[in-house]
Short mmCIF file of C-alpha atoms and ligand atoms in Angstrom, two decimals:
data_model
loop_
_atom_site.label_atom_id
_atom_site.label_comp_id
_atom_site.label_asym_id
_atom_site.label_seq_id
_atom_site.Cartn_x
_atom_site.Cartn_y
_atom_site.Cartn_z
CA UNK W 1383 0.14 -0.10 0.04
CA UNK W 1384 1.57 3.54 -0.95
CA UNK W 1385 2.02 6.39 1.53
CA UNK W 1386 -0.92 8.18 -0.50
CA UNK W 1387 -3.24 5.46 0.07
CA UNK W 1388 -2.21 5.44 3.85
CA UNK W 1389 -2.82 9.14 3.97
CA UNK W 1390 -6.19 9.07 2.31
CA UNK W 1391 -7.59 6.14 4.46
CA UNK W 1392 -6.35 8.17 7.69
CA UNK W 1393 -7.78 11.79 6.41
CA UNK W 1394 -10.18 10.88 3.86
CA UNK W 1395 -14.09 11.10 4.39
CA UNK W 1396 -14.86 7.36 4.30
CA UNK W 1397 -17.53 7.60 2.02
CA UNK W 1398 -15.89 6.30 -1.33
CA UNK W 1399 -15.61 2.71 -2.24
CA UNK W 1400 -11.88 2.89 -2.53
CA UNK W 1401 -9.88 1.12 -5.48
CA UNK W 1402 -6.65 -0.42 -4.55
CA UNK W 1403 -4.79 2.03 -6.74
CA UNK W 1404 -3.13 5.58 -6.97
CA UNK W 1405 -3.82 7.40 -10.24
CA UNK W 1406 -1.36 9.81 -11.02
CA UNK W 1407 -1.86 10.86 -14.71
CA UNK W 1408 -3.90 10.82 -17.80
CA UNK W 1409 -4.14 11.31 -21.45
CA UNK W 1410 -6.94 10.69 -23.62
CA UNK W 1411 -8.70 7.24 -22.47
CA UNK W 1412 -5.81 6.26 -20.52
CA UNK W 1413 -4.67 6.53 -16.89
CA UNK W 1414 -1.34 5.91 -15.33
CA UNK W 1415 -0.85 4.54 -11.66
CA UNK W 1416 2.08 5.15 -9.31
CA UNK W 1417 3.97 2.10 -10.67
CA UNK W 1418 3.70 3.21 -14.05
CA UNK W 1419 0.96 0.89 -15.08
CA UNK W 1420 -1.41 2.27 -17.80
CA UNK W 1421 -5.39 1.51 -17.58
CA UNK W 1422 -8.06 1.95 -20.25
CA UNK W 1423 -10.16 4.38 -18.43
CA UNK W 1424 -13.87 3.35 -18.78
CA UNK W 1425 -14.86 5.37 -15.57
CA UNK W 1426 -13.34 8.91 -16.80
CA UNK W 1427 -13.76 10.30 -13.34
CA UNK W 1428 -17.43 8.81 -13.40
CA UNK W 1429 -18.31 10.28 -16.88
CA UNK W 1430 -16.69 13.51 -16.66
CA UNK W 1431 -13.63 13.35 -19.06
CA UNK W 1432 -15.73 13.25 -22.25
CA UNK W 1433 -12.90 15.31 -24.26
CA UNK W 1434 -10.23 12.96 -22.79
CA UNK W 1435 -7.88 13.15 -20.01
CA UNK W 1436 -5.65 16.41 -19.93
CA UNK W 1437 -7.32 17.50 -23.47
CA UNK W 1438 -4.56 19.89 -24.80
CA UNK W 1439 -7.27 22.62 -25.64
CA UNK W 1440 -8.68 22.43 -22.17
CA UNK W 1441 -5.30 22.42 -20.63
CA UNK W 1442 -4.05 25.39 -22.70
CA UNK W 1443 -7.24 27.42 -21.51
CA UNK W 1444 -6.77 26.82 -18.07
CA UNK W 1445 -3.41 27.76 -18.15
CA UNK W 1446 -4.15 31.16 -20.04
CA UNK W 1447 -7.05 31.89 -17.77
CA UNK W 1448 -4.92 31.33 -14.47
CA UNK W 1449 -2.64 33.86 -15.64
CA UNK W 1450 -5.36 36.43 -16.24
CA UNK W 1451 -8.21 35.97 -13.80
CA UNK W 1452 -8.83 32.90 -11.45
CA UNK W 1453 -11.83 34.11 -9.47
CA UNK W 1454 -14.62 36.71 -9.99
CA UNK W 1455 -18.03 35.92 -8.14
CA UNK W 1456 -21.36 36.26 -9.90
CA UNK W 1457 -22.36 39.95 -8.99
CA UNK W 1458 -19.23 40.96 -11.59
CA UNK W 1459 -19.30 40.66 -15.30
CA UNK W 1460 -16.68 38.45 -16.64
CA UNK W 1461 -15.51 37.72 -20.44
CA UNK W 1462 -14.98 34.26 -19.95
CA UNK W 1463 -18.56 33.63 -18.20
CA UNK W 1464 -20.44 35.64 -20.87
CA UNK W 1465 -18.84 33.49 -23.58
CA UNK W 1466 -19.71 30.50 -21.57
CA UNK W 1467 -23.40 31.46 -21.36
CA UNK W 1468 -23.56 32.09 -25.10
CA UNK W 1469 -22.07 28.97 -25.91
CA UNK W 1470 -24.41 26.88 -23.66
CA UNK W 1471 -27.39 28.73 -25.19
CA UNK W 1472 -26.21 27.98 -28.68
CA UNK W 1473 -26.05 24.47 -28.10
CA UNK W 1474 -29.15 23.92 -26.29
CA UNK W 1475 -32.86 23.52 -26.87
CA UNK W 1476 -34.49 26.95 -28.62
CA UNK W 1477 -36.76 27.33 -25.33
CA UNK W 1478 -33.66 27.63 -22.87
CA UNK W 1479 -32.28 31.14 -22.80
CA UNK W 1480 -30.66 31.54 -19.51
CA UNK W 1481 -28.14 29.81 -17.49
CA UNK W 1482 -27.33 29.38 -14.02
CA UNK W 1483 -23.64 28.08 -13.26
CA UNK W 1484 -22.72 26.02 -10.41
CA UNK W 1485 -20.24 23.60 -9.38
CA UNK W 1486 -21.50 20.11 -9.52
CA UNK W 1487 -24.53 17.97 -10.79
CA UNK W 1488 -26.09 17.85 -7.30
CA UNK W 1489 -26.08 21.37 -7.27
CA UNK W 1490 -27.73 22.01 -10.93
CA UNK W 1491 -30.69 19.78 -9.39
CA UNK W 1492 -30.99 21.95 -6.27
CA UNK W 1493 -31.17 25.00 -8.33
CA UNK W 1494 -33.81 23.26 -10.89
CA UNK W 1495 -35.88 22.19 -7.91
CA UNK W 1496 -35.75 25.81 -6.19
CA UNK W 1497 -36.83 27.45 -9.52
CA UNK W 1498 -39.63 24.97 -10.13
CA UNK W 1499 -41.20 25.76 -6.73
CA UNK W 1500 -40.49 29.65 -7.77
CA UNK W 1501 -42.18 29.73 -10.97
CA UNK W 1502 -45.10 27.64 -10.22
CA UNK W 1503 -45.84 28.56 -6.47
CA UNK W 1504 -46.27 24.82 -5.58
CA UNK W 1505 -44.03 22.56 -3.55
CA UNK W 1506 -44.37 18.68 -4.75
CA UNK W 1507 -42.23 16.72 -7.23
CA UNK W 1508 -42.35 13.18 -9.03
CA UNK W 1509 -39.35 11.31 -9.82
CA UNK W 1510 -38.58 8.08 -11.15
CA UNK W 1511 -37.73 4.65 -9.61
CA UNK W 1512 -34.17 3.87 -9.88
CA UNK W 1513 -33.51 7.76 -10.50
CA UNK W 1514 -30.14 9.16 -9.52
CA UNK W 1515 -29.99 12.96 -9.09
CA UNK W 1516 -27.19 13.58 -6.46
CA UNK W 1517 -26.84 13.48 -2.84
CA UNK W 1518 -27.57 16.99 -1.22
CA UNK W 1519 -30.98 17.10 0.49
CA UNK W 1520 -32.95 18.47 -2.17
CA UNK W 1521 -31.27 16.09 -5.02
CA UNK W 1522 -31.17 13.42 -2.50
CA UNK W 1523 -34.98 13.50 -2.17
CA UNK W 1524 -35.46 13.10 -6.06
CA UNK W 1525 -32.85 10.14 -5.77
CA UNK W 1526 -34.52 6.76 -5.56
CA UNK W 1527 -32.20 4.20 -3.98
CA UNK W 1528 -33.34 3.68 -0.36
CA UNK W 1529 -30.15 2.88 0.89
CA UNK W 1530 -28.78 6.33 0.06
CA UNK W 1531 -32.09 7.79 1.53
CA UNK W 1532 -32.50 5.90 4.51
CA UNK W 1533 -29.74 7.31 6.74
CA UNK W 1534 -30.84 10.78 6.23
CA UNK W 1535 -34.75 10.54 6.79
CA UNK W 1536 -36.44 13.04 6.89
CA UNK W 1537 -35.65 14.30 3.39
CA UNK W 1538 -37.33 17.41 1.68
CA UNK W 1539 -41.34 16.44 1.84
CA UNK W 1540 -43.27 15.80 -0.98
CA UNK W 1541 -41.35 13.61 -3.19
CA UNK W 1542 -42.85 10.46 -4.89
CA UNK W 1543 -41.08 7.92 -7.10
CA UNK W 1544 -43.20 5.88 -9.62
CA UNK W 1545 -41.70 3.49 -12.17
CA UNK W 1546 -39.57 4.96 -15.25
CA UNK W 1547 -41.23 4.72 -18.51
CA UNK W 1548 -44.70 4.30 -17.22
CA UNK W 1549 -46.84 7.50 -18.06
CA UNK W 1550 -50.05 6.20 -16.39
CA UNK W 1551 -48.19 5.90 -12.94
CA UNK W 1552 -46.60 9.35 -13.62
CA UNK W 1553 -50.21 10.71 -14.47
CA UNK W 1554 -51.76 8.87 -11.54
CA UNK W 1555 -49.10 10.84 -9.15
CA UNK W 1556 -49.68 14.18 -10.15
CA UNK W 1557 -51.97 16.39 -7.64
CA UNK W 1558 -52.84 20.03 -7.78
CA UNK W 1559 -49.62 20.77 -5.66
CA UNK W 1560 -47.09 19.08 -8.34
CA UNK W 1561 -44.35 21.45 -8.96
CA UNK W 1562 -42.20 19.38 -11.11
CA UNK W 1563 -41.39 16.09 -12.80
CA UNK W 1564 -37.63 15.26 -13.00
CA UNK W 1565 -36.10 12.76 -15.19
CA UNK W 1566 -33.25 11.34 -16.87
CA UNK W 1567 -33.22 10.56 -20.29
CA UNK W 1568 -31.29 7.36 -19.78
CA UNK W 1569 -30.85 6.24 -16.15
CA UNK W 1570 -27.11 6.06 -15.93
CA UNK W 1571 -26.57 5.13 -11.83
CA UNK W 1572 -29.81 3.21 -11.78
CA UNK W 1573 -28.52 0.44 -14.43
CA UNK W 1574 -28.20 2.13 -17.62
CA UNK W 1575 -31.81 2.06 -18.67
CA UNK W 1576 -33.02 4.42 -21.78
CA UNK W 1577 -36.39 6.24 -21.52
CA UNK W 1578 -38.79 5.81 -24.28
CA UNK W 1579 -40.17 8.40 -26.84
CA UNK W 1580 -43.85 7.87 -26.21
CA UNK W 1581 -43.08 8.09 -22.45
CA UNK W 1582 -41.38 11.45 -22.78
CA UNK W 1583 -44.11 12.66 -25.19
CA UNK W 1584 -47.10 12.07 -22.82
CA UNK W 1585 -44.94 13.40 -19.78
CA UNK W 1586 -44.08 16.62 -21.97
CA UNK W 1587 -47.94 17.05 -22.71
CA UNK W 1588 -49.05 16.24 -19.16
CA UNK W 1589 -46.48 18.97 -17.68
CA UNK W 1590 -48.16 21.49 -20.21
CA UNK W 1591 -51.68 20.89 -19.37
CA UNK W 1592 -50.95 20.89 -15.53
CA UNK W 1593 -48.32 23.66 -15.12
CA UNK W 1594 -45.60 21.30 -14.10
CA UNK W 1595 -42.10 22.26 -14.77
CA UNK W 1596 -40.43 19.39 -16.75
CA UNK W 1597 -36.73 19.08 -15.32
CA UNK W 1598 -34.26 16.89 -17.40
CA UNK W 1599 -31.23 15.53 -15.66
CA UNK W 1600 -28.40 15.19 -18.24
CA UNK W 1601 -25.53 15.29 -15.74
CA UNK W 1602 -24.48 11.85 -16.89
CA UNK W 1603 -26.05 11.92 -20.25
CA UNK W 1604 -25.22 15.38 -21.65
CA UNK W 1605 -22.00 16.58 -23.70
CA UNK W 1606 -21.93 13.98 -26.65
CA UNK W 1607 -21.87 11.03 -24.17
CA UNK W 1608 -24.77 9.28 -25.94
CA UNK W 1609 -24.05 10.17 -29.44
CA UNK W 1610 -25.85 13.57 -29.31
CA UNK W 1611 -24.79 16.81 -27.85
CA UNK W 1612 -27.71 16.08 -25.47
CA UNK W 1613 -29.52 12.81 -25.06
CA UNK W 1614 -33.02 14.61 -25.12
CA UNK W 1615 -32.04 15.19 -29.09
CA UNK W 1616 -32.68 11.51 -29.65
CA UNK W 1617 -36.18 12.03 -28.55
CA UNK W 1618 -39.18 14.76 -29.17
CA UNK W 1619 -38.96 16.38 -25.67
CA UNK W 1620 -38.50 19.91 -24.82
CA UNK W 1621 -37.34 20.55 -21.22
CA UNK W 1622 -38.29 23.17 -19.12
CA UNK W 1623 -35.12 23.12 -17.20
CA UNK W 1624 -32.08 21.28 -18.14
CA UNK W 1625 -29.55 20.06 -15.60
CA UNK W 1626 -25.95 19.74 -16.73
CA UNK W 1627 -22.56 18.86 -14.87
CA UNK W 1628 -19.71 16.13 -15.40
CA UNK W 1629 -18.37 16.75 -18.97
CA UNK W 1630 -19.36 20.36 -18.80
CA UNK W 1631 -15.99 21.52 -17.53
CA UNK W 1632 -13.64 19.18 -19.43
CA UNK W 1633 -12.84 17.71 -15.94
CA UNK W 1634 -12.90 20.83 -13.85
CA UNK W 1635 -15.97 21.06 -11.57
CA UNK W 1636 -18.68 22.68 -13.46
CA UNK W 1637 -22.44 22.59 -12.85
CA UNK W 1638 -25.23 24.40 -14.92
CA UNK W 1639 -29.02 24.67 -15.38
CA UNK W 1640 -30.60 26.14 -18.47
CA UNK W 1641 -34.09 27.65 -18.40
CA UNK W 1642 -36.82 30.29 -20.40
CA UNK W 1643 -36.06 33.76 -19.72
CA UNK W 1644 -39.49 33.71 -18.08
CA UNK W 1645 -38.24 31.47 -15.12
CA UNK W 1646 -35.41 33.88 -14.31
CA UNK W 1647 -34.50 33.99 -10.51
CA UNK W 1648 -34.98 37.39 -8.61
CA UNK W 1649 -31.81 38.87 -6.54
CA UNK W 1650 -31.10 36.81 -3.85
CA UNK W 1651 -32.99 33.77 -4.81
CA UNK W 1652 -30.49 31.90 -5.35
CA UNK W 1653 -26.25 31.95 -5.89
CA UNK W 1654 -23.01 30.29 -5.65
CA UNK W 1655 -19.53 31.78 -4.87
CA UNK W 1656 -17.66 29.52 -6.91
CA UNK W 1657 -20.46 29.14 -9.79
CA UNK W 1658 -19.05 30.56 -13.18
CA UNK W 1659 -15.70 31.30 -11.94
CA UNK W 1660 -13.48 32.26 -14.93
CA UNK W 1661 -11.06 29.24 -14.75
CA UNK W 1662 -14.10 26.79 -15.03
CA UNK W 1663 -15.69 28.92 -17.66
CA UNK W 1664 -12.40 28.72 -19.82
CA UNK W 1665 -11.95 25.30 -19.44
CA UNK W 1666 -15.87 24.57 -20.30
CA UNK W 1667 -15.81 26.85 -23.30
CA UNK W 1668 -12.57 25.10 -24.61
CA UNK W 1669 -14.20 21.69 -23.80
CA UNK W 1670 -17.31 22.45 -25.69
CA UNK W 1671 -15.44 24.13 -28.76
CA UNK W 1672 -13.25 20.74 -28.73
CA UNK W 1673 -16.85 18.84 -29.02
CA UNK W 1674 -18.00 20.93 -31.58
CA UNK W 1675 -14.59 21.19 -33.83
CA UNK W 1676 -14.34 17.26 -33.40
CA UNK W 1677 -17.76 16.12 -33.81
CA UNK W 1678 -17.43 14.15 -30.66
CA UNK W 1679 -21.06 13.58 -30.89
CA UNK W 1680 -20.84 11.64 -34.12
CA UNK W 1681 -17.76 10.01 -32.61
CA UNK W 1682 -19.80 8.75 -29.63
CA UNK W 1683 -22.60 7.41 -31.65
CA UNK W 1684 -20.26 5.25 -34.43
CA UNK W 1685 -17.91 4.20 -31.25
CA UNK W 1686 -20.91 3.30 -29.17
CA UNK W 1687 -22.38 1.39 -31.91
CA UNK W 1688 -19.08 -0.15 -32.75
CA UNK W 1689 -18.88 -1.22 -28.84
CA UNK W 1690 -22.52 -2.72 -28.20
CA UNK W 1691 -22.13 -4.67 -31.68
CA UNK W 1692 -18.89 -6.61 -30.46
CA UNK W 1693 -20.00 -6.84 -26.84
CA UNK W 1694 -23.54 -8.48 -28.10
CA UNK W 1695 -21.17 -11.18 -29.79
CA UNK W 1696 -19.51 -12.07 -26.63
CA UNK W 1697 -20.93 -15.72 -25.81
CA UNK W 1698 -21.27 -15.96 -21.89
CA UNK W 1699 -23.72 -17.37 -20.06
CA UNK W 1700 -23.15 -14.56 -17.25
CA UNK W 1701 -24.76 -11.99 -19.49
CA UNK W 1702 -28.28 -11.06 -19.46
CA UNK W 1703 -28.13 -8.09 -21.70
CA UNK W 1704 -26.15 -5.37 -23.39
CA UNK W 1705 -27.36 -2.12 -23.67
CA UNK W 1706 -26.83 1.68 -24.07
CA UNK W 1707 -26.55 4.82 -25.83
CA UNK W 1708 -23.55 6.08 -27.66
CA UNK W 1709 -20.85 5.43 -25.13
CA UNK W 1710 -23.16 5.09 -22.13
CA UNK W 1711 -22.93 1.36 -22.19
CA UNK W 1712 -24.29 -1.37 -19.60
CA UNK W 1713 -23.52 -4.96 -19.57
CA UNK W 1714 -26.35 -6.42 -17.28
CA UNK W 1715 -25.05 -9.82 -15.58
CA UNK W 1716 -27.21 -12.38 -14.16
CA UNK W 1717 -24.92 -12.09 -11.11
CA UNK W 1718 -22.90 -9.37 -8.81
CA UNK W 1719 -20.73 -6.97 -11.00
CA UNK W 1720 -18.22 -6.08 -8.32
CA UNK W 1721 -15.47 -9.05 -8.67
CA UNK W 1722 -15.63 -8.64 -12.54
CA UNK W 1723 -14.78 -4.66 -11.82
CA UNK W 1724 -11.85 -6.11 -9.78
CA UNK W 1725 -10.75 -8.36 -12.35
CA UNK W 1726 -11.20 -5.95 -15.18
CA UNK W 1727 -8.76 -3.67 -13.18
CA UNK W 1728 -6.00 -6.24 -12.98
CA UNK W 1729 -6.37 -6.72 -16.68
CA UNK W 1730 -5.71 -2.72 -17.22
CA UNK W 1731 -9.45 -1.94 -17.85
CA UNK W 1732 -11.19 0.56 -15.34
CA UNK W 1733 -15.10 -0.10 -15.27
CA UNK W 1734 -17.88 1.10 -13.07
CA UNK W 1735 -20.84 -0.72 -11.44
CA UNK W 1736 -24.29 0.64 -12.24
CA UNK W 1737 -26.64 -0.95 -9.42
CA UNK W 1738 -25.42 -4.41 -8.05
CA UNK W 1739 -25.51 -6.55 -11.48
CA UNK W 1740 -24.84 -4.08 -14.18
CA UNK W 1741 -21.18 -3.46 -15.64
CA UNK W 1742 -21.10 0.31 -16.54
CA UNK W 1743 -18.66 1.60 -19.43
CA UNK W 1744 -18.06 5.47 -19.55
CA UNK W 1745 -15.06 5.78 -21.53
CA UNK W 1746 -13.48 9.05 -22.78
CA UNK W 1747 -15.62 9.91 -26.09
CA UNK W 1748 -11.90 10.16 -27.84
CA UNK W 1749 -11.33 6.66 -26.88
CA UNK W 1750 -9.50 4.79 -30.06
CA UNK W 1751 -11.03 1.78 -31.77
CA UNK W 1752 -8.05 -0.57 -30.82
CA UNK W 1753 -8.80 0.66 -26.99
CA UNK W 1754 -12.26 -0.29 -27.60
CA UNK W 1755 -11.09 -3.69 -28.83
CA UNK W 1756 -8.92 -4.24 -25.95
CA UNK W 1757 -11.91 -3.65 -23.54
CA UNK W 1758 -14.04 -6.05 -25.33
CA UNK W 1759 -11.24 -8.60 -25.12
CA UNK W 1760 -10.80 -8.49 -21.67
CA UNK W 1761 -14.64 -8.34 -20.76
CA UNK W 1762 -14.75 -11.41 -22.54
CA UNK W 1763 -11.82 -13.07 -20.78
CA UNK W 1764 -13.50 -12.22 -17.28
CA UNK W 1765 -17.07 -13.25 -18.30
CA UNK W 1766 -15.83 -16.58 -19.53
N1 LIG K 1013 -27.82 13.42 -11.90
C1 LIG K 1013 -27.12 12.43 -12.52
C2 LIG K 1013 -28.24 11.97 -13.49
C3 LIG K 1013 -25.94 11.77 -12.14
O1 LIG K 1013 -25.70 10.80 -12.76
C4 LIG K 1013 -25.13 12.30 -11.20
C5 LIG K 1013 -23.89 11.64 -10.51
O2 LIG K 1013 -23.56 10.64 -10.81
C6 LIG K 1013 -25.74 13.79 -10.37
C7 LIG K 1013 -27.06 14.09 -10.83
C8 LIG K 1013 -25.06 14.47 -9.37
O3 LIG K 1013 -23.89 14.80 -9.68
P1 LIG K 1013 -22.44 15.28 -8.88
O4 LIG K 1013 -22.06 14.03 -8.21
O5 LIG K 1013 -21.73 16.15 -9.77
O6 LIG K 1013 -23.26 16.13 -7.62
#
C-alpha cells in the first residue's frame, strides 16, 4: 500500500468505495498509476472526461485563464462567463435562453428544484424509481435508492417515486400541488436504462396541461455522451429546465441549469460563490469547442454502435443483456458485478458498476477503436 493510500485512508471522508490504486496521470482514454501501469479508463472520473484526460485545448485554456483571472464572483461581469453563457445557449434546445452556473450535478438539481417551486408556487415533485439526481438534501429527495436515503430521513417533503417509462403511474401521481417532474433521459446509476419516446412525449403533454415544470437531468448523459450533444435530441422532448454537469467543465468542477427567460431568478433567490468562476468557464468553453470541432457526438455514436455490436457477440452465460446509448453502455449480468470490476482492473481496464449487477462503461469519447477492442477482449476474458 502506498503512502498516499495510507494518508487518504487516515484523513479521507470514508464515503467512497476506494479502489486499490493511486492514479497520477491521464491522457486521452488512458490513466497511469504510481507504478507506471496504464489502464484504459472506462470510468473517466464517473463520466466527466468526455473530451479525454488532460485534453490539450482545455489545458491550454486553463493555463491562459489562470494567468489572467482565476476568481470573479457572480456579481461582477466577466468575459469568460459571458462567452460560456452564449455557447451553452447556442447548443441547447431553443426555448432555453438563460443559464445559472454552479459546481456539480447535485447543485444543478438543487437549483432546478428551487426554480420549479418559485415559478409554479407549488411544492411537490415526481421522480422515477431507480433515478439518481445527487446527494444534497433536495437532490437526494429526488434520488430513488433507499440505501442512500434512509440514513438521512426526513428528507425534503413532497417527493414521490414512480416506475420509469410508465406514463400512467406518473399521471396518477400528479396532484394540484405538483411543481415538477424530474427525469433522466437514460438512467445511468440506476442501471443504464433508456427512456422511451412515447413516455417522454406523454410526460411533456401532461406537464403543459397541468402547469408542471419538466426538469431533465442530463448530468451524466450530456455533452455528447450518448451520441448527441444532449440525449434529449434522440427524442421529441423539450425540457423546461435542463441540468448539466460532469462533462461540462472538461474535467474541472462545473454544473449548470438552462431555463427559459420567464423563469429567471430574482436577486437573492439563489447563488453560488464559485459558480461561473473564470477558470471553470474558460475550461468549459474550450471543452465544448473541442466537442464541436471534432464532432464528438458523431464519434460517440459510431464508437458506441461499434462497442455494442462487439459486446453483443460475447458468448457468455453470465450476460443477461447488453444495452446503451452512444458511449454510455451497460452489461447486465446474472450475478453480482463487483468481482468482475476488480478482475478487469487487474487486466488494465477501469469500469464502473451501475446497481449491483450492471457493468457500466463510460469511457472518454476520444477513446480509440483499438482501445475499445482491448476493452471488449478483456471483458470477454473475465466473463468466460
Ligand atoms: N444527476 C445524475 C443523472 C448523475 O448521474 C449524477 C452523478 O452521478 C448527479 C446528478 C450528481 O452529480 P454530482 O456527483 O456532480 O453532484
